[in-house]
Amino acid sequence: MARIVVIGAGMGAMTAAARLAVAGHRVVVYERGETYGGALGRFERDGFAFDTGPGLLQLPAVYRDVFVKTGKEPLESCVGLTQVEPAVRHVFADGTVTDLPNASRAGIGEALDKTLGEGSGARWAAFMNRARETWDRARRPLLEEPLFEDWQVLGEREPYPAVVHKRLLRRDRRAATLGEIGALELRGDPRLVALVEHFALAHGLDPRTTPASAAVLPYMEQTFGVWAVRGGMRALARALYERCVARRVEFVFGAAVTRIVEKDGRAAGVELADGTAREADFVVAGVAAGALARMVPGGVDVRARGDVPGGSGTPSRLTVLLALSGGRPAAVPHRTVVHAADRGAELDHLFGERPGLAAAPTVTVLRPDDPGLVPDGAHEAVTLTVTVPAHLEVTAAEVERLIGHAGAAVPGLRDRLLWHEVRTPADVAAATGADGGSVPAPALAAADGRLLHPANSTRLPGLFAVGGWSHPGGGLPHAGMSGALVAGLIVEGPEFRGSQ
């Protein structure tokens, strides 16, 4: 039985802790905050409750596997999962509205033909077929296996089978980025372009430079579906925490780790802010790469693949929580994406030299049908989420404009508004410890490896990295996968090659 210290109580860290405890190890989690869950925070006021992080779950199979492998109670016995229908409503800049069904390729094609014009569904379906090939080629090395020594292959090879566009007297052209897929393969229809680029923006990625391999992002959502958790996503974090406790994982809250103790060339424990030391045979760090480097004596870079880009500097999230009078209408979708009035201006504000918030950016509006989140049936809890630059300081006037823009998804929004609460990048930074509130994107192939993340193994033997800032990157499913990889590397050793 090994002594294992886990730094942080995020979802990846708790996944690793639960799996390691079941394998017979003694696991202690030190969390600098006063609660668990990492990005899966919660805000409550006047009988309203809101998720302050992700509001929907993709690939629930990742967490089903955690619960199956760590106990007899399956995930659905611990939390209520509902596949939302429709999966999403899109409100495009020209006023076109389309509802896309959940996990139905045929249904999505029919919906696009009906609202965007005949042939739109076929073009999207052809794109999804190519995305499926990308998924088949990239799934194991990107999600199910540790990042191996030959990781450069993932950066050099573009798994997306782009269509060759032959041009008279000019060089043939292929889509190399997600934006070029929209222009070339989706024929530049501004609504289909907005639809495909949304999957990059939602993860803080610039569609103009994001590799075509990002086609896996819409493929994952539209193939495996999206799910709501009864009681909000915080209920999932609570269930995982309770599973850890049931497996005798010890949690120490309000305990910041300041240094990783090194002895005889390997990690041997941690030192806490109060000066006390805790010995360990292994240390699992669920923190950002920069924070991890600062914890190691001398500030050395402990990443196993030092030239894997990774790290902070990616965009953050602005979240506005709205308490409304009047009950939620039965027919409204759980999620609506209101697209930017001017996509070019939005991209310039988000990724340009002078970062800021566009006047009418793409905003995701969540209207959960969950009585546990409101004081009674005569009220509604609504969440607005926008991708914004890290470190951004948001003004009250900008928030007011954003609320007005979101009115396209919630008729009569201003008249119903009782109060609102704003969660800025600074709040994200306080909750997660990420510089400027940066939110990690999922790992993607191609692009010379700039969208890969540091490996779970590090240069310091006995020290492992887990969570969104390590392989396979950001996103709730990826955090669970990261925890599984770290547990496998500790239990089975360096020869571990991922799930079979």
C-alpha positions as a Python dict, from the first residue, in 0.01 Angstrom:
ca = {
    (1, 'M'): (0, 0, 0),
    (2, 'A'): (149, 332, -111),
    (3, 'R'): (97, 670, 53),
    (4, 'I'): (-39, 910, -207),
    (5, 'V'): (-92, 1285, -172),
    (6, 'V'): (-329, 1451, -415),
    (7, 'I'): (-308, 1830, -456),
    (8, 'G'): (-649, 1980, -528),
    (9, 'A'): (-1002, 1842, -522),
    (10, 'G'): (-1104, 1903, -882),
    (11, 'M'): (-1286, 1639, -1085),
    (12, 'G'): (-971, 1490, -1238),
    (13, 'A'): (-799, 1477, -900),
    (14, 'M'): (-1098, 1313, -730),
    (15, 'T'): (-1131, 1061, -1014),
    (16, 'A'): (-768, 960, -963),
    (17, 'A'): (-811, 953, -584),
    (18, 'A'): (-1113, 722, -598),
    (19, 'R'): (-944, 481, -839),
    (20, 'L'): (-621, 475, -639),
    (21, 'A'): (-805, 413, -311),
    (22, 'V'): (-989, 117, -462),
    (23, 'A'): (-652, -18, -574),
    (24, 'G'): (-552, -35, -206),
    (25, 'H'): (-354, 284, -161),
    (26, 'R'): (-384, 537, 121),
    (27, 'V'): (-490, 864, -40),
    (28, 'V'): (-503, 1210, 118),
    (29, 'V'): (-633, 1511, -77),
    (30, 'Y'): (-513, 1860, 19),
    (31, 'E'): (-736, 2137, -117),
    (32, 'R'): (-651, 2504, -71),
    (33, 'G'): (-1020, 2602, -83),
    (34, 'E'): (-1300, 2505, 148),
    (35, 'T'): (-1483, 2269, -86),
    (36, 'Y'): (-1441, 2013, -362),
    (37, 'G'): (-1524, 2018, -731),
    (38, 'G'): (-1278, 2265, -881),
    (39, 'A'): (-1454, 2440, -1171),
    (40, 'L'): (-1787, 2281, -1074),
    (41, 'G'): (-1883, 2560, -839),
    (42, 'R'): (-2224, 2669, -714),
    (43, 'F'): (-2382, 3003, -622),
    (44, 'E'): (-2696, 3024, -409),
    (45, 'R'): (-2914, 3319, -314),
    (46, 'D'): (-3279, 3370, -220),
    (47, 'G'): (-3368, 3010, -300),
    (48, 'F'): (-3198, 3019, -642),
    (49, 'A'): (-2902, 2793, -723),
    (50, 'F'): (-2666, 2819, -1020),
    (51, 'D'): (-2373, 2624, -1160),
    (52, 'T'): (-2075, 2855, -1200),
    (53, 'G'): (-1887, 2612, -1425),
    (54, 'P'): (-2001, 2369, -1696),
    (55, 'G'): (-2379, 2338, -1716),
    (56, 'L'): (-2412, 2019, -1922),
    (57, 'L'): (-2233, 1685, -1933),
    (58, 'Q'): (-2087, 1522, -2243),
    (59, 'L'): (-1963, 1164, -2259),
    (60, 'P'): (-2124, 1052, -1932),
    (61, 'A'): (-1964, 712, -2000),
    (62, 'V'): (-1642, 853, -1852),
    (63, 'Y'): (-1804, 901, -1512),
    (64, 'R'): (-2013, 587, -1541),
    (65, 'D'): (-1683, 401, -1569),
    (66, 'V'): (-1545, 575, -1258),
    (67, 'F'): (-1846, 472, -1050),
    (68, 'V'): (-1853, 116, -1185),
    (69, 'K'): (-1480, 71, -1115),
    (70, 'T'): (-1497, 217, -763),
    (71, 'G'): (-1809, 58, -620),
    (72, 'K'): (-2133, -130, -667),
    (73, 'E'): (-2351, 179, -707),
    (74, 'P'): (-2363, 299, -1069),
    (75, 'L'): (-2359, 667, -1156),
    (76, 'E'): (-2734, 683, -1215),
    (77, 'S'): (-2796, 558, -861),
    (78, 'C'): (-2604, 859, -728),
    (79, 'V'): (-2719, 1140, -959),
    (80, 'G'): (-3014, 1192, -1192),
    (81, 'L'): (-2915, 1222, -1557),
    (82, 'T'): (-3146, 1348, -1830),
    (83, 'Q'): (-3065, 1365, -2199),
    (84, 'V'): (-3187, 1713, -2293),
    (85, 'E'): (-3413, 1754, -2595),
    (86, 'P'): (-3349, 1939, -2814),
    (87, 'A'): (-2976, 1937, -2754),
    (88, 'V'): (-2949, 2304, -2847),
    (89, 'R'): (-3130, 2590, -3016),
    (90, 'H'): (-2920, 2819, -3237),
    (91, 'V'): (-3024, 3179, -3297),
    (92, 'F'): (-2812, 3309, -3585),
    (93, 'A'): (-2719, 3668, -3658),
    (94, 'D'): (-2979, 3697, -3937),
    (95, 'G'): (-3256, 3586, -3701),
    (96, 'T'): (-3276, 3227, -3828),
    (97, 'V'): (-3360, 2982, -3550),
    (98, 'T'): (-3294, 2609, -3559),
    (99, 'D'): (-3339, 2338, -3295),
    (100, 'L'): (-3097, 2047, -3320),
    (101, 'P'): (-3207, 1714, -3167),
    (102, 'N'): (-2989, 1525, -2922),
    (103, 'A'): (-2762, 1253, -3063),
    (104, 'S'): (-2955, 1213, -3389),
    (105, 'R'): (-2751, 1259, -3704),
    (106, 'A'): (-3056, 1213, -3926),
    (107, 'G'): (-3264, 1450, -3715),
    (108, 'I'): (-2995, 1718, -3728),
    (109, 'G'): (-2981, 1696, -4106),
    (110, 'E'): (-3357, 1732, -4132),
    (111, 'A'): (-3357, 2031, -3898),
    (112, 'L'): (-3084, 2207, -4095),
    (113, 'D'): (-3261, 2145, -4427),
    (114, 'K'): (-3583, 2283, -4286),
    (115, 'T'): (-3439, 2604, -4144),
    (116, 'L'): (-3124, 2676, -4344),
    (117, 'G'): (-3233, 2548, -4684),
    (118, 'E'): (-3225, 2223, -4882),
    (119, 'G'): (-2877, 2074, -4900),
    (120, 'S'): (-2758, 2221, -4569),
    (121, 'G'): (-2820, 1892, -4390),
    (122, 'A'): (-2631, 1694, -4652),
    (123, 'R'): (-2328, 1924, -4631),
    (124, 'W'): (-2326, 1898, -4253),
    (125, 'A'): (-2370, 1519, -4266),
    (126, 'A'): (-2073, 1487, -4503),
    (127, 'F'): (-1866, 1696, -4263),
    (128, 'M'): (-1974, 1473, -3973),
    (129, 'N'): (-1867, 1164, -4170),
    (130, 'R'): (-1519, 1312, -4201),
    (131, 'A'): (-1529, 1408, -3835),
    (132, 'R'): (-1604, 1044, -3751),
    (133, 'E'): (-1288, 939, -3933),
    (134, 'T'): (-1097, 1199, -3734),
    (135, 'W'): (-1243, 1061, -3411),
    (136, 'D'): (-1151, 704, -3504),
    (137, 'R'): (-792, 805, -3580),
    (138, 'A'): (-734, 1033, -3281),
    (139, 'R'): (-946, 887, -3001),
    (140, 'R'): (-695, 648, -2845),
    (141, 'P'): (-376, 862, -2855),
    (142, 'L'): (-561, 1177, -2753),
    (143, 'L'): (-799, 1046, -2489),
    (144, 'E'): (-733, 689, -2382),
    (145, 'E'): (-354, 657, -2374),
    (146, 'P'): (-79, 842, -2187),
    (147, 'L'): (113, 1094, -2395),
    (148, 'F'): (409, 891, -2518),
    (149, 'E'): (763, 994, -2610),
    (150, 'D'): (674, 1019, -2980),
    (151, 'W'): (402, 1278, -2912),
    (152, 'Q'): (540, 1487, -3201),
    (153, 'V'): (361, 1251, -3438),
    (154, 'L'): (30, 1383, -3306),
    (155, 'G'): (141, 1736, -3385),
    (156, 'E'): (265, 1657, -3733),
    (157, 'R'): (-27, 1449, -3858),
    (158, 'E'): (-366, 1602, -3933),
    (159, 'P'): (-622, 1325, -3881),
    (160, 'Y'): (-904, 1517, -4051),
    (161, 'P'): (-955, 1388, -4412),
    (162, 'A'): (-1012, 1725, -4573),
    (163, 'V'): (-1178, 1741, -4913),
    (164, 'V'): (-946, 1836, -5200),
    (165, 'H'): (-1072, 2145, -5382),
    (166, 'K'): (-920, 2160, -5731),
    (167, 'R'): (-872, 2503, -5879),
    (168, 'L'): (-791, 2589, -6241),
    (169, 'L'): (-430, 2699, -6284),
    (170, 'R'): (-387, 2721, -5908),
    (171, 'R'): (-274, 2487, -5635),
    (172, 'D'): (-532, 2246, -5494),
    (173, 'R'): (-670, 2358, -5161),
    (174, 'R'): (-767, 2167, -4846),
    (175, 'A'): (-919, 2292, -4524),
    (176, 'A'): (-648, 2308, -4259),
    (177, 'T'): (-846, 2488, -3989),
    (178, 'L'): (-1197, 2474, -3852),
    (179, 'G'): (-1266, 2812, -4010),
    (180, 'E'): (-1156, 2682, -4350),
    (181, 'I'): (-1389, 2385, -4314),
    (182, 'G'): (-1672, 2635, -4288),
    (183, 'A'): (-1554, 2834, -4588),
    (184, 'L'): (-1467, 2542, -4817),
    (185, 'E'): (-1665, 2235, -4716),
    (186, 'L'): (-1975, 2406, -4578),
    (187, 'R'): (-1968, 2647, -4875),
    (188, 'G'): (-1943, 2956, -4665),
    (189, 'D'): (-2305, 2957, -4549),
    (190, 'P'): (-2275, 3209, -4263),
    (191, 'R'): (-2508, 3004, -4043),
    (192, 'L'): (-2323, 2675, -4094),
    (193, 'V'): (-1995, 2863, -4048),
    (194, 'A'): (-2123, 3007, -3719),
    (195, 'L'): (-2240, 2660, -3615),
    (196, 'V'): (-1905, 2489, -3672),
    (197, 'E'): (-1698, 2780, -3535),
    (198, 'H'): (-1907, 2784, -3217),
    (199, 'F'): (-1744, 2456, -3111),
    (200, 'A'): (-1404, 2627, -3116),
    (201, 'L'): (-1521, 2945, -2943),
    (202, 'A'): (-1693, 2750, -2667),
    (203, 'H'): (-1352, 2607, -2573),
    (204, 'G'): (-1167, 2938, -2607),
    (205, 'L'): (-1013, 2851, -2943),
    (206, 'D'): (-978, 3078, -3246),
    (207, 'P'): (-1149, 2899, -3537),
    (208, 'R'): (-919, 3080, -3780),
    (209, 'T'): (-617, 2895, -3640),
    (210, 'T'): (-770, 2590, -3470),
    (211, 'P'): (-673, 2276, -3666),
    (212, 'A'): (-931, 2086, -3868),
    (213, 'S'): (-894, 1801, -3618),
    (214, 'A'): (-1125, 2008, -3395),
    (215, 'A'): (-1402, 1842, -3598),
    (216, 'V'): (-1404, 1588, -3314),
    (217, 'L'): (-1570, 1849, -3090),
    (218, 'P'): (-1904, 1870, -3277),
    (219, 'Y'): (-1877, 1496, -3348),
    (220, 'M'): (-1859, 1412, -2979),
    (221, 'E'): (-2160, 1626, -2892),
    (222, 'Q'): (-2382, 1523, -3180),
    (223, 'T'): (-2295, 1153, -3159),
    (224, 'F'): (-2289, 1088, -2784),
    (225, 'G'): (-2532, 1360, -2677),
    (226, 'V'): (-2548, 1609, -2393),
    (227, 'W'): (-2696, 1545, -2050),
    (228, 'A'): (-2832, 1752, -1764),
    (229, 'V'): (-2768, 1655, -1402),
    (230, 'R'): (-3060, 1685, -1161),
    (231, 'G'): (-2970, 1944, -901),
    (232, 'G'): (-2709, 2096, -1130),
    (233, 'M'): (-2358, 1985, -1219),
    (234, 'R'): (-2254, 2044, -860),
    (235, 'A'): (-2448, 1726, -778),
    (236, 'L'): (-2201, 1530, -993),
    (237, 'A'): (-1909, 1676, -798),
    (238, 'R'): (-2081, 1591, -470),
    (239, 'A'): (-2144, 1232, -582),
    (240, 'L'): (-1779, 1184, -676),
    (241, 'Y'): (-1664, 1338, -349),
    (242, 'E'): (-1894, 1106, -154),
    (243, 'R'): (-1763, 807, -349),
    (244, 'C'): (-1408, 909, -256),
    (245, 'V'): (-1504, 936, 112),
    (246, 'A'): (-1677, 598, 97),
    (247, 'R'): (-1351, 451, -34),
    (248, 'R'): (-1165, 609, 262),
    (249, 'V'): (-999, 893, 76),
    (250, 'E'): (-912, 1162, 331),
    (251, 'F'): (-981, 1527, 246),
    (252, 'V'): (-811, 1822, 413),
    (253, 'F'): (-966, 2155, 312),
    (254, 'G'): (-813, 2498, 362),
    (255, 'A'): (-471, 2338, 319),
    (256, 'A'): (-262, 2500, 46),
    (257, 'V'): (39, 2304, -78),
    (258, 'T'): (335, 2536, -131),
    (259, 'R'): (614, 2295, -213),
    (260, 'I'): (668, 1942, -339),
    (261, 'V'): (935, 1772, -133),
    (262, 'E'): (1207, 1600, -333),
    (263, 'K'): (1430, 1329, -184),
    (264, 'D'): (1682, 1105, -360),
    (265, 'G'): (1569, 1233, -697),
    (266, 'R'): (1195, 1167, -663),
    (267, 'A'): (884, 1323, -514),
    (268, 'A'): (865, 1232, -146),
    (269, 'G'): (580, 1443, -13),
    (270, 'V'): (452, 1798, 15),
    (271, 'E'): (491, 2102, 236),
    (272, 'L'): (183, 2300, 336),
    (273, 'A'): (143, 2675, 380),
    (274, 'D'): (160, 2637, 759),
    (275, 'G'): (505, 2480, 725),
    (276, 'T'): (404, 2123, 804),
    (277, 'A'): (529, 1843, 579),
    (278, 'R'): (350, 1529, 466),
    (279, 'E'): (543, 1231, 337),
    (280, 'A'): (423, 1036, 35),
    (281, 'D'): (536, 770, -208),
    (282, 'F'): (356, 946, -493),
    (283, 'V'): (224, 1299, -544),
    (284, 'V'): (-61, 1376, -784),
    (285, 'A'): (-96, 1746, -868),
    (286, 'G'): (-427, 1876, -1001),
    (287, 'V'): (-303, 2230, -1066),
    (288, 'A'): (-205, 2443, -1366),
    (289, 'A'): (137, 2376, -1521),
    (290, 'G'): (282, 2706, -1400),
    (291, 'A'): (164, 2650, -1045),
    (292, 'L'): (309, 2299, -1049),
    (293, 'A'): (648, 2427, -1163),
    (294, 'R'): (650, 2680, -877),
    (295, 'M'): (592, 2402, -624),
    (296, 'V'): (909, 2216, -723),
    (297, 'P'): (1237, 2325, -561),
    (298, 'G'): (1420, 2566, -790),
    (299, 'G'): (1110, 2624, -999),
    (300, 'V'): (1223, 2372, -1258),
    (301, 'D'): (990, 2267, -1538),
    (302, 'V'): (878, 1920, -1436),
    (303, 'R'): (677, 1846, -1749),
    (304, 'A'): (779, 1518, -1903),
    (305, 'R'): (755, 1669, -2251),
    (306, 'G'): (908, 2011, -2192),
    (307, 'D'): (844, 2133, -2546),
    (308, 'V'): (474, 2043, -2548),
    (309, 'P'): (323, 2392, -2552),
    (310, 'G'): (45, 2361, -2292),
    (311, 'G'): (8, 2617, -2014),
    (312, 'S'): (-202, 2924, -1940),
    (313, 'G'): (-287, 3222, -2157),
    (314, 'T'): (-605, 3077, -2306),
    (315, 'P'): (-933, 3270, -2277),
    (316, 'S'): (-1158, 3267, -1973),
    (317, 'R'): (-1532, 3270, -1910),
    (318, 'L'): (-1775, 3541, -1813),
    (319, 'T'): (-2086, 3405, -1643),
    (320, 'V'): (-2397, 3603, -1556),
    (321, 'L'): (-2652, 3441, -1324),
    (322, 'L'): (-3007, 3568, -1366),
    (323, 'A'): (-3290, 3532, -1113),
    (324, 'L'): (-3621, 3578, -1296),
    (325, 'S'): (-3981, 3615, -1188),
    (326, 'G'): (-4228, 3392, -1369),
    (327, 'G'): (-4193, 3018, -1421),
    (328, 'R'): (-3999, 2850, -1699),
    (329, 'P'): (-4221, 2779, -2003),
    (330, 'A'): (-4246, 2406, -2068),
    (331, 'A'): (-4149, 2417, -2435),
    (332, 'V'): (-3825, 2616, -2415),
    (333, 'P'): (-3492, 2440, -2481),
    (334, 'H'): (-3245, 2381, -2201),
    (335, 'R'): (-2966, 2547, -2402),
    (336, 'T'): (-2973, 2825, -2660),
    (337, 'V'): (-2672, 2969, -2841),
    (338, 'V'): (-2730, 3329, -2951),
    (339, 'H'): (-2462, 3397, -3211),
    (340, 'A'): (-2261, 3716, -3241),
    (341, 'A'): (-2405, 3999, -3447),
    (342, 'D'): (-2061, 4047, -3605),
    (343, 'R'): (-1840, 3736, -3597),
    (344, 'G'): (-1531, 3915, -3728),
    (345, 'A'): (-1556, 4180, -3458),
    (346, 'E'): (-1604, 3909, -3195),
    (347, 'L'): (-1289, 3725, -3301),
    (348, 'D'): (-1089, 4048, -3306),
    (349, 'H'): (-1204, 4136, -2955),
    (350, 'L'): (-1132, 3788, -2824),
    (351, 'F'): (-802, 3710, -2997),
    (352, 'G'): (-677, 4051, -3117),
    (353, 'E'): (-405, 4273, -2979),
    (354, 'R'): (-653, 4471, -2768),
    (355, 'P'): (-861, 4209, -2588),
    (356, 'G'): (-1213, 4303, -2489),
    (357, 'L'): (-1578, 4207, -2503),
    (358, 'A'): (-1766, 4252, -2829),
    (359, 'A'): (-2089, 4451, -2816),
    (360, 'A'): (-2298, 4143, -2898),
    (361, 'P'): (-2081, 3829, -2858),
    (362, 'T'): (-2185, 3467, -2889),
    (363, 'V'): (-2363, 3380, -2563),
    (364, 'T'): (-2482, 3043, -2437),
    (365, 'V'): (-2808, 3064, -2243),
    (366, 'L'): (-2901, 2780, -2008),
    (367, 'R'): (-3261, 2746, -1886),
    (368, 'P'): (-3262, 2420, -1684),
    (369, 'D'): (-3592, 2248, -1613),
    (370, 'D'): (-3501, 2166, -1254),
    (371, 'P'): (-3722, 2258, -958),
    (372, 'G'): (-3425, 2213, -725),
    (373, 'L'): (-3263, 2528, -865),
    (374, 'V'): (-3546, 2775, -798),
    (375, 'P'): (-3744, 2877, -487),
    (376, 'D'): (-4074, 2770, -648),
    (377, 'G'): (-4251, 2724, -980),
    (378, 'A'): (-4309, 3098, -1014),
    (379, 'H'): (-3939, 3169, -1073),
    (380, 'E'): (-3668, 3071, -1320),
    (381, 'A'): (-3288, 3048, -1293),
    (382, 'V'): (-3101, 3134, -1614),
    (383, 'T'): (-2727, 3131, -1679),
    (384, 'L'): (-2541, 3325, -1950),
    (385, 'T'): (-2189, 3221, -2049),
    (386, 'V'): (-1949, 3400, -2282),
    (387, 'T'): (-1590, 3322, -2378),
    (388, 'V'): (-1376, 3626, -2292),
    (389, 'P'): (-1004, 3707, -2274),
    (390, 'A'): (-822, 3607, -1957),
    (391, 'H'): (-769, 3888, -1705),
    (392, 'L'): (-1060, 4082, -1860),
    (393, 'E'): (-1223, 4337, -1630),
    (394, 'V'): (-1589, 4361, -1727),
    (395, 'T'): (-1787, 4681, -1682),
    (396, 'A'): (-2149, 4706, -1567),
    (397, 'A'): (-2241, 4859, -1904),
    (398, 'E'): (-2097, 4555, -2086),
    (399, 'V'): (-2297, 4321, -1867),
    (400, 'E'): (-2613, 4517, -1943),
    (401, 'R'): (-2547, 4490, -2316),
    (402, 'L'): (-2490, 4116, -2278),
    (403, 'I'): (-2822, 4074, -2097),
    (404, 'G'): (-2992, 4263, -2377),
    (405, 'H'): (-2831, 4039, -2639),
    (406, 'A'): (-2946, 3728, -2448),
    (407, 'G'): (-3303, 3852, -2474),
    (408, 'A'): (-3317, 3676, -2811),
    (409, 'A'): (-3332, 3349, -2613),
    (410, 'V'): (-3552, 3466, -2324),
    (411, 'P'): (-3840, 3690, -2436),
    (412, 'G'): (-3922, 3962, -2184),
    (413, 'L'): (-3595, 3902, -2004),
    (414, 'R'): (-3545, 4253, -1869),
    (415, 'D'): (-3902, 4280, -1739),
    (416, 'R'): (-3864, 3950, -1551),
    (417, 'L'): (-3518, 4017, -1405),
    (418, 'L'): (-3510, 4031, -1024),
    (419, 'W'): (-3135, 4045, -981),
    (420, 'H'): (-2816, 3919, -1142),
    (421, 'E'): (-2475, 3804, -1026),
    (422, 'V'): (-2158, 3830, -1236),
    (423, 'R'): (-1871, 3580, -1228),
    (424, 'T'): (-1564, 3727, -1396),
    (425, 'P'): (-1227, 3582, -1501),
    (426, 'A'): (-1098, 3697, -1161),
    (427, 'D'): (-1359, 3474, -996),
    (428, 'V'): (-1253, 3184, -1217),
    (429, 'A'): (-892, 3245, -1113),
    (430, 'A'): (-989, 3247, -746),
    (431, 'A'): (-1180, 2919, -781),
    (432, 'T'): (-929, 2728, -992),
    (433, 'G'): (-594, 2897, -938),
    (434, 'A'): (-544, 2942, -1313),
    (435, 'D'): (-361, 3257, -1420),
    (436, 'G'): (-612, 3523, -1519),
    (437, 'G'): (-895, 3272, -1501),
    (438, 'S'): (-776, 3087, -1811),
    (439, 'V'): (-980, 2778, -1896),
    (440, 'P'): (-791, 2490, -2061),
    (441, 'A'): (-905, 2363, -2400),
    (442, 'P'): (-922, 1991, -2485),
    (443, 'A'): (-617, 1839, -2651),
    (444, 'L'): (-623, 1836, -3032),
    (445, 'A'): (-396, 1678, -3289),
    (446, 'A'): (-200, 1862, -3562),
    (447, 'A'): (-100, 2233, -3538),
    (448, 'D'): (257, 2127, -3454),
    (449, 'G'): (137, 2005, -3116),
    (450, 'R'): (49, 2350, -2980),
    (451, 'L'): (-290, 2218, -2861),
    (452, 'L'): (-148, 1918, -2681),
    (453, 'H'): (-103, 1936, -2304),
    (454, 'P'): (184, 1827, -2081),
    (455, 'A'): (197, 1456, -2008),
    (456, 'N'): (59, 1308, -1687),
    (457, 'S'): (404, 1174, -1602),
    (458, 'T'): (666, 1435, -1515),
    (459, 'R'): (1042, 1461, -1513),
    (460, 'L'): (1039, 1413, -1137),
    (461, 'P'): (976, 1043, -1064),
    (462, 'G'): (680, 991, -834),
    (463, 'L'): (512, 1318, -940),
    (464, 'F'): (209, 1309, -1173),
    (465, 'A'): (-12, 1581, -1320),
    (466, 'V'): (-389, 1545, -1345),
    (467, 'G'): (-679, 1759, -1462),
    (468, 'G'): (-746, 2005, -1741),
    (469, 'W'): (-394, 2149, -1759),
    (470, 'S'): (-245, 1808, -1833),
    (471, 'H'): (-313, 1541, -2094),
    (472, 'P'): (-580, 1510, -2241),
    (473, 'G'): (-674, 1870, -2163),
    (474, 'G'): (-977, 2069, -2058),
    (475, 'G'): (-1341, 1974, -2039),
    (476, 'L'): (-1530, 1767, -1785),
    (477, 'P'): (-1500, 1433, -1970),
    (478, 'H'): (-1129, 1495, -2027),
    (479, 'A'): (-1076, 1555, -1655),
    (480, 'G'): (-1220, 1212, -1580),
    (481, 'M'): (-999, 1057, -1848),
    (482, 'S'): (-696, 1230, -1701),
    (483, 'G'): (-772, 1082, -1359),
    (484, 'A'): (-800, 734, -1509),
    (485, 'L'): (-465, 772, -1687),
    (486, 'V'): (-284, 888, -1373),
    (487, 'A'): (-429, 603, -1168),
    (488, 'G'): (-320, 356, -1434),
    (489, 'L'): (34, 494, -1446),
    (490, 'I'): (70, 465, -1067),
    (491, 'V'): (-93, 124, -1030),
    (492, 'E'): (59, -43, -1336),
    (493, 'G'): (372, 164, -1379),
    (494, 'P'): (532, 320, -1688),
    (495, 'E'): (425, 24, -1902),
    (496, 'F'): (60, 128, -1870),
    (497, 'R'): (-85, 183, -2217),
    (498, 'G'): (-435, 302, -2138),
    (499, 'S'): (-776, 140, -2127),
    (500, 'Q'): (-843, -150, -2359),
}
